[in-house]
PDB file of C-alpha atoms in Angstrom:
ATOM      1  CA  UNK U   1      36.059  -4.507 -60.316  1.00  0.00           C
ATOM      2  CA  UNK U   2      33.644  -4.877 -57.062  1.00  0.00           C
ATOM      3  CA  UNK U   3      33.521  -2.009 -54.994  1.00  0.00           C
ATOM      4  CA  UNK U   4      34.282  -2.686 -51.581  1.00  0.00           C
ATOM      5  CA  UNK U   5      31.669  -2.906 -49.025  1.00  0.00           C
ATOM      6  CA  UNK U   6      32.154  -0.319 -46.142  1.00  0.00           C
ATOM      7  CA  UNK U   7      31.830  -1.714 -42.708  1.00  0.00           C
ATOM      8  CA  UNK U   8      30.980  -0.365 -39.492  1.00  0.00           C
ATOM      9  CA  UNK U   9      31.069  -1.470 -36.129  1.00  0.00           C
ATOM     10  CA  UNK U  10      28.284  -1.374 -33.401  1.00  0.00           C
ATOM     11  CA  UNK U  11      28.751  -2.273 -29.989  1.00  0.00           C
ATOM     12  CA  UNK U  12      25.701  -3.449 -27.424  1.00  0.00           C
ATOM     13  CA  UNK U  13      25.584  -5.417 -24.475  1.00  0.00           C
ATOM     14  CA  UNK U  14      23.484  -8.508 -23.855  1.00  0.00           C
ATOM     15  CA  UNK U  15      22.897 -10.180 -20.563  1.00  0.00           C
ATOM     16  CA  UNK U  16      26.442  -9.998 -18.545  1.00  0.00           C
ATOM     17  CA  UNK U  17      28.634  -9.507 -22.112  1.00  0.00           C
ATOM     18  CA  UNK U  18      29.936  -6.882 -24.308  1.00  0.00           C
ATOM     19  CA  UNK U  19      29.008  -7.852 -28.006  1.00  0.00           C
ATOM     20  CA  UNK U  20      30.595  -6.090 -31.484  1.00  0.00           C
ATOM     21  CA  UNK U  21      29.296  -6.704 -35.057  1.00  0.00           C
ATOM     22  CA  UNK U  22      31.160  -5.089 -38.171  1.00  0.00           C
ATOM     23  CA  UNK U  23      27.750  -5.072 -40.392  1.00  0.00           C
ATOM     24  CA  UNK U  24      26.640  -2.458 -43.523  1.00  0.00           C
ATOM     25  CA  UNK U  25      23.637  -1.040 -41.540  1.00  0.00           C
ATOM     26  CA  UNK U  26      22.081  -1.189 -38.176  1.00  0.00           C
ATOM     27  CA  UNK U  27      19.322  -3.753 -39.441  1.00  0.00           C
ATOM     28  CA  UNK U  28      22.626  -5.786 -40.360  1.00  0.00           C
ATOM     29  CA  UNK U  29      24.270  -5.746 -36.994  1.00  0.00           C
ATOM     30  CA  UNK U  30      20.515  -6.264 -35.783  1.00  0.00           C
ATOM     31  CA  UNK U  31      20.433  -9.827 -37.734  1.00  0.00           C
ATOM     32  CA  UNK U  32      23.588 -10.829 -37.185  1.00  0.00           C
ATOM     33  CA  UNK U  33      22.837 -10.687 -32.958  1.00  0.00           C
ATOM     34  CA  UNK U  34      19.914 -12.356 -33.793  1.00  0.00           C
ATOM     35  CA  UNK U  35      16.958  -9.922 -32.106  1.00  0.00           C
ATOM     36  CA  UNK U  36      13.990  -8.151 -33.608  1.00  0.00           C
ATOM     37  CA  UNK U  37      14.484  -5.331 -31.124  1.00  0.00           C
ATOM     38  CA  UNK U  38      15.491  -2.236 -32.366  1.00  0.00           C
ATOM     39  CA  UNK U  39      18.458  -1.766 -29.931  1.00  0.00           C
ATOM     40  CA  UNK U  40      19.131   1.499 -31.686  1.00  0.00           C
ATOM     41  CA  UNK U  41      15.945   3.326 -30.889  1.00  0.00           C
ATOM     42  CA  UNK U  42      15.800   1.984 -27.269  1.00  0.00           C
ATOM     43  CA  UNK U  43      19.978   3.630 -26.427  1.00  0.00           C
ATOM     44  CA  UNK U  44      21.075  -0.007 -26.207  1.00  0.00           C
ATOM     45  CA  UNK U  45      23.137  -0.600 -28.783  1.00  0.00           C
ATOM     46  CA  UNK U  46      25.486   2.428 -31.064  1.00  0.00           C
ATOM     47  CA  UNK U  47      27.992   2.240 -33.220  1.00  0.00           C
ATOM     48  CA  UNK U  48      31.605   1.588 -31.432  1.00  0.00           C
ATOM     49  CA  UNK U  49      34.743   4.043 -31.189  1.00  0.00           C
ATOM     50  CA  UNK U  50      36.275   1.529 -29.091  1.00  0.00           C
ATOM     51  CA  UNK U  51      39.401   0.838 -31.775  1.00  0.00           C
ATOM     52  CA  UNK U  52      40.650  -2.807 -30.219  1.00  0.00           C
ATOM     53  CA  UNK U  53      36.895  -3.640 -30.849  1.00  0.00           C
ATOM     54  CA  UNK U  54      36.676  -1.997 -34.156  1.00  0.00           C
ATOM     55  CA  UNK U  55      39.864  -4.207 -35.313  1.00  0.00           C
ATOM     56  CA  UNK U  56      38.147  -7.613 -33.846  1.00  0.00           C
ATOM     57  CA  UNK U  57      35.237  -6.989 -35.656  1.00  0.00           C
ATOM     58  CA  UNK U  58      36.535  -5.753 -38.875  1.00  0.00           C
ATOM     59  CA  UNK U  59      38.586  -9.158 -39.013  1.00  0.00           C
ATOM     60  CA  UNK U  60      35.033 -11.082 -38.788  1.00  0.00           C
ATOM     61  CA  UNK U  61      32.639  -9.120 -40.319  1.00  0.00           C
ATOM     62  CA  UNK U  62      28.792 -10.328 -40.212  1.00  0.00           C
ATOM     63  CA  UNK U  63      30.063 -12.403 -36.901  1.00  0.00           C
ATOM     64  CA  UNK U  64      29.393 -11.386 -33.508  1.00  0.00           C
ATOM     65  CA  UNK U  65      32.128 -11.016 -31.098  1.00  0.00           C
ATOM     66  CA  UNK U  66      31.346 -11.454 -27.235  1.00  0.00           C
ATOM     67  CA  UNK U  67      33.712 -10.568 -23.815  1.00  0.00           C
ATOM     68  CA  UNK U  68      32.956 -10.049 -20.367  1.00  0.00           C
ATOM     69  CA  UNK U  69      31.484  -6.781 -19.295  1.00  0.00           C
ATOM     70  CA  UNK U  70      34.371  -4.210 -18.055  1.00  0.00           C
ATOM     71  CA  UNK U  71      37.011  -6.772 -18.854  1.00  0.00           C
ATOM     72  CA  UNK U  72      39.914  -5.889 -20.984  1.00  0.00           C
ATOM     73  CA  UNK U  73      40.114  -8.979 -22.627  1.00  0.00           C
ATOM     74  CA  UNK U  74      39.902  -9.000 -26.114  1.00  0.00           C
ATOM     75  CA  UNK U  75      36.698  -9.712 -28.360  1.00  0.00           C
ATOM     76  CA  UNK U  76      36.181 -13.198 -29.269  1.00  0.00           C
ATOM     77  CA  UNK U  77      33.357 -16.120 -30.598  1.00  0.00           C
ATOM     78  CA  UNK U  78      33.443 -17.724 -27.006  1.00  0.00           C
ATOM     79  CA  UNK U  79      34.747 -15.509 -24.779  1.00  0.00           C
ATOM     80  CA  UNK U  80      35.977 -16.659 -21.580  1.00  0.00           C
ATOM     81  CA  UNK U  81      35.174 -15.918 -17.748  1.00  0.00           C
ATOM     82  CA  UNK U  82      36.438 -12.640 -16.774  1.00  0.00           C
ATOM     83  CA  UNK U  83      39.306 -12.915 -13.669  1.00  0.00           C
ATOM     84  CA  UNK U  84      37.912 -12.581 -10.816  1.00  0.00           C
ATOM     85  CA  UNK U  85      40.396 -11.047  -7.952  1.00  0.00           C
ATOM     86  CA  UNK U  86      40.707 -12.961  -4.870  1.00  0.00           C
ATOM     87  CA  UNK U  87      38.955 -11.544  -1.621  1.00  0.00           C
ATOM     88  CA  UNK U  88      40.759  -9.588   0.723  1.00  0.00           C
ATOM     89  CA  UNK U  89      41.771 -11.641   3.898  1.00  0.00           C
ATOM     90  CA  UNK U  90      40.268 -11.506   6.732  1.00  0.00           C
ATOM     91  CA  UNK U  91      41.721 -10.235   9.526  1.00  0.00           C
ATOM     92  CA  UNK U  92      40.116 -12.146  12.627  1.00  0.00           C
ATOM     93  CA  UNK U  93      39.597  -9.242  15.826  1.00  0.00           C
ATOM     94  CA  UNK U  94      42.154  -9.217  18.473  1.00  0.00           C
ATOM     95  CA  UNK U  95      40.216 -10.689  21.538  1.00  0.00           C
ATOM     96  CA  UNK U  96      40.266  -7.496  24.641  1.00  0.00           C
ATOM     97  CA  UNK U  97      40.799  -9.118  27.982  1.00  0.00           C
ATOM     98  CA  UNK U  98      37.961  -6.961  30.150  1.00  0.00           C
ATOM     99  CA  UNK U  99      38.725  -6.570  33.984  1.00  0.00           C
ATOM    100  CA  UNK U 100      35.835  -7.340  35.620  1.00  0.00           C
ATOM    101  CA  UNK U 101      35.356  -5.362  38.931  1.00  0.00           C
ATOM    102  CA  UNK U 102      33.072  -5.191  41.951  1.00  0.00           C
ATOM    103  CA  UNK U 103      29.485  -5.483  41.237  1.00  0.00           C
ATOM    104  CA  UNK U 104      27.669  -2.666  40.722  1.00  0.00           C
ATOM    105  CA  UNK U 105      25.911  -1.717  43.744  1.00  0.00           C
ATOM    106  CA  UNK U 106      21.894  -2.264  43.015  1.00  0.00           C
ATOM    107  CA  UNK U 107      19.947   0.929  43.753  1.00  0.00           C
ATOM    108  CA  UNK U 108      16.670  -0.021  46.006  1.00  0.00           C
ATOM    109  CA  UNK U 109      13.614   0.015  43.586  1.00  0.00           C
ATOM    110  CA  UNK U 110      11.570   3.612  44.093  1.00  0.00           C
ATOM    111  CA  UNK U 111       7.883   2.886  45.958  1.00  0.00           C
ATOM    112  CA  UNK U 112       4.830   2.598  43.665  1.00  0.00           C
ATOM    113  CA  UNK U 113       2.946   5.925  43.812  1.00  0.00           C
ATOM    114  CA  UNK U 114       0.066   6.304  45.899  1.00  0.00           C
ATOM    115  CA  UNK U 115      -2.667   5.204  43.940  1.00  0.00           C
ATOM    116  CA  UNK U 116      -5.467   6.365  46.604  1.00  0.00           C
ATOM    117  CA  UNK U 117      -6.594   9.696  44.480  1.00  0.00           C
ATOM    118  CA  UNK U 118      -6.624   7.530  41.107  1.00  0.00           C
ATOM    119  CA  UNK U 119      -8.754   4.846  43.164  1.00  0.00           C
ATOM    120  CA  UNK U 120     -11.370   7.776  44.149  1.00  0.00           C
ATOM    121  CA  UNK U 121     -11.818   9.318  40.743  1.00  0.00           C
ATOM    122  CA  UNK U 122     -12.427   6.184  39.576  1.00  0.00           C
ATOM    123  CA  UNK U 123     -14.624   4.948  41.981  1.00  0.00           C
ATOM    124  CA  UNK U 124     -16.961   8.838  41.406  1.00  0.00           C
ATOM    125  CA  UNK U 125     -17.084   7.903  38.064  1.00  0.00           C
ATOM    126  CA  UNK U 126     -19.145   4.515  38.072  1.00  0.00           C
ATOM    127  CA  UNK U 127     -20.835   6.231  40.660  1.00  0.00           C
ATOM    128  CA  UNK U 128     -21.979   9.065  38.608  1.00  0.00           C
ATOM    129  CA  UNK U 129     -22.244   6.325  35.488  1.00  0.00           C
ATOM    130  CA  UNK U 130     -24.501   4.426  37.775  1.00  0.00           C
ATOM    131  CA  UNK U 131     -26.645   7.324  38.284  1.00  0.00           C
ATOM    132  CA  UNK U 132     -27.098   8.446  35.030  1.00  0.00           C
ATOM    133  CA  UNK U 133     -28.203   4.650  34.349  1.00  0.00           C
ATOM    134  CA  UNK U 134     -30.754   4.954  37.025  1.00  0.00           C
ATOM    135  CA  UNK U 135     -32.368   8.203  35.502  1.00  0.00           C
ATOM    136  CA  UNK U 136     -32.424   7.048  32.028  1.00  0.00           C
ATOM    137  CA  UNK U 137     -34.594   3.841  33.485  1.00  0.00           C
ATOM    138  CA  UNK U 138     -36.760   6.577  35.735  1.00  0.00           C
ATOM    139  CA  UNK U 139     -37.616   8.693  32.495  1.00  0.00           C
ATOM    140  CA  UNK U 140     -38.184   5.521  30.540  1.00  0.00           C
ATOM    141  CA  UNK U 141     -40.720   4.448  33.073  1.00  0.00           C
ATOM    142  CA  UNK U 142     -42.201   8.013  32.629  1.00  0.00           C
ATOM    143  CA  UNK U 143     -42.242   7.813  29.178  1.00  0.00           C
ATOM    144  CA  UNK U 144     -44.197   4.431  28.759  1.00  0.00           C
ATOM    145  CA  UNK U 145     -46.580   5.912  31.734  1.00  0.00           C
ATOM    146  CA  UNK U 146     -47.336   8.933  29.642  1.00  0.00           C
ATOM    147  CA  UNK U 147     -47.416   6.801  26.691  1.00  0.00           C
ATOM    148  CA  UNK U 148     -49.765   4.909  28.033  1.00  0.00           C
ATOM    149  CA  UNK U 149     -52.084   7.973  29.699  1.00  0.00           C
ATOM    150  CA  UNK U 150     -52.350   9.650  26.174  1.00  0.00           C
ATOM    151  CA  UNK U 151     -53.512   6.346  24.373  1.00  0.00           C
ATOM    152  CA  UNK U 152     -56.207   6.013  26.929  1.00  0.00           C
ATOM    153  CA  UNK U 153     -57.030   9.896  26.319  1.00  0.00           C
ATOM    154  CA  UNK U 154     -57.617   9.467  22.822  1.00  0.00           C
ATOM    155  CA  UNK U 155     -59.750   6.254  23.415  1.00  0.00           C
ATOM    156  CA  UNK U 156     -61.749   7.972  25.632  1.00  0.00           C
ATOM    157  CA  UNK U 157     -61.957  10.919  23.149  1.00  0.00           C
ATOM    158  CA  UNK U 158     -62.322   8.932  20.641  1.00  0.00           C
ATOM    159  CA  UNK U 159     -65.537   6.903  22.043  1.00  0.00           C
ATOM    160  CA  UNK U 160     -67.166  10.474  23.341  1.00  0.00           C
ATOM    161  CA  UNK U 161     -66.795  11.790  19.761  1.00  0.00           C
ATOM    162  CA  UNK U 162     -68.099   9.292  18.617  1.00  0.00           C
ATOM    163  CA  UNK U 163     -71.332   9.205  21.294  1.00  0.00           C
ATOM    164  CA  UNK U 164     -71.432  13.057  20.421  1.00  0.00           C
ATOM    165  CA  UNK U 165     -72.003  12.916  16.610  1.00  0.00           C
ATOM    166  CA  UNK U 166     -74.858   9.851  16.979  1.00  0.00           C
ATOM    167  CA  UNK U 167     -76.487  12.395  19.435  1.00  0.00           C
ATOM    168  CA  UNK U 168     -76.081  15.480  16.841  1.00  0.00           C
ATOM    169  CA  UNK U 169     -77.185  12.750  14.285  1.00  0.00           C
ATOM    170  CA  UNK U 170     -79.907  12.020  16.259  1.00  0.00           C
ATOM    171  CA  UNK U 171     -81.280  15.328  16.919  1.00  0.00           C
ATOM    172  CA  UNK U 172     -81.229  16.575  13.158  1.00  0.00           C
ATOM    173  CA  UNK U 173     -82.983  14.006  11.905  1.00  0.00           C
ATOM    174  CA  UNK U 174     -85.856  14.612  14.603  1.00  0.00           C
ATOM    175  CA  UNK U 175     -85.956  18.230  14.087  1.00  0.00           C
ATOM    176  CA  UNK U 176     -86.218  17.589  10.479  1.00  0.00           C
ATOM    177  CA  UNK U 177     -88.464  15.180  10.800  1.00  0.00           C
ATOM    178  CA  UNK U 178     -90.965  18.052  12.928  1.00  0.00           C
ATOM    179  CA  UNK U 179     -90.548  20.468  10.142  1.00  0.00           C
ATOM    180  CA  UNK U 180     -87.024  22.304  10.780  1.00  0.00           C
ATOM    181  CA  UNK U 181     -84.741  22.996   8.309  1.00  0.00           C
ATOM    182  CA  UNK U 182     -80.947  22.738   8.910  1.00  0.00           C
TER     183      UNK U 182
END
C-alpha cells in the first residue's frame, strides 16, 4: 500500500497576481512556478493559511493557481481580470454669478525717492577710485626712477672697483718688484 504524499500549500505573488502551489517542499513549489529564486529566503513567498486557497491547490497539486491581487475571486489556471468599480461621477461646479461693481479707484503712484545723496556718494567714490589710480601710476614712476638710479650706482661702483683693484694691482707688483714684501 503507497503511503500518501503530504502536501502543502505556499502562496507568493508574481507581477500583479496572487499564485498557490500544493507541492512536498519549498524547492517543489519553487519548480513548479518555474524560478530559480529562492522566494523563501528573500520573504516573498510562505506557506498559505488562506483555506479557499489551500482547497484550490490541494485539488491540483504540482499546478500553479493564479488570481488577481486583493480580489476575492477564486484560484484558477487563467485567472481572469479583477472588476474594476466604475468611477465616481462627476459633479460639474455650479457656475457663481459675480456682481461686478464700480471700479476700484486707482491710488496715484508714490514719487521716486530723491536720488541726489545716492548720486553724490557715488560720484566721491570714482573720485577717490580715480585718485588712488593716479598715485599708484606716481609711485610706479618713482619706482622705475629709483630703479633706474640704483642700476647706474652699481655701474658706476662697479667700474671704480674695478679701476681701484688694477691700481692696488699695480702698486704691489711695483713695490715688489723694488724689494718690498707684502
Amino acid at each position: 500500500m503507497a503511503k500518501a504524499v503530504r502536501l502543502k500549500v505556499y502562496a507568493a505573488q508574481f507581477g500583479f497576481h496572487d499564485s498557490v502551489v500544493a507541492a512536498r517542499s519549498q524547492a517543489a513549489a519553487l519548480a513548479a512556478w518555474g524560478t530559480r529564486q529562492n522566494l523563501f529566503a528573500e520573504g516573498r513567498a510562505k506557506v498559505s493559511d488562506d483555506p479557499d486557497a489551500i482547497a484550490a491547490a490541494l485539488a491540483h497539486p504540482e499546478v500553479p493557481l493564479r488570481r488577481a491581487i486583493g480580489s476575492k475571486d477564486p484560484f484558477s489556471l487563467e485567472p481572469g481580470l479583477p472588476d474594476v468599480p466604475n468611477p465616481p461621477r462627476r459633479r460639474t461646479p455650479a457656475l457663481k454669478v459675480v456682481e461686478t461693481g464700480p471700479a476700484p479707484l486707482s491710488t496715484p503712484k508714490a514719487p521716486p525717492p530723491d536720488r541726489s545723496a545716492l548720486t553724490a556718494a557715488e560720484k566721491a567714490l570714482t573720485a577717490i577710485n580715480a585718485r588712488r589710480l593716479d598715485e599708484e601710476a606716481t609711485l610706479a614712476e618713482r619706482r622705475a626712477a629709483l630703479d633706474a638710479e640704483e642700476a647706474a650706482s652699481r655701474q658706476r661702483w662697479l667700474a671704480d672697483r674695478k679701476a681701484a683693484e688694477a691700481a692696488l694691482e699695480k702698486a704691489r707688483r711695483t713695490y715688489r718688484a723694488a724689494g718690498g714684501e707684502a
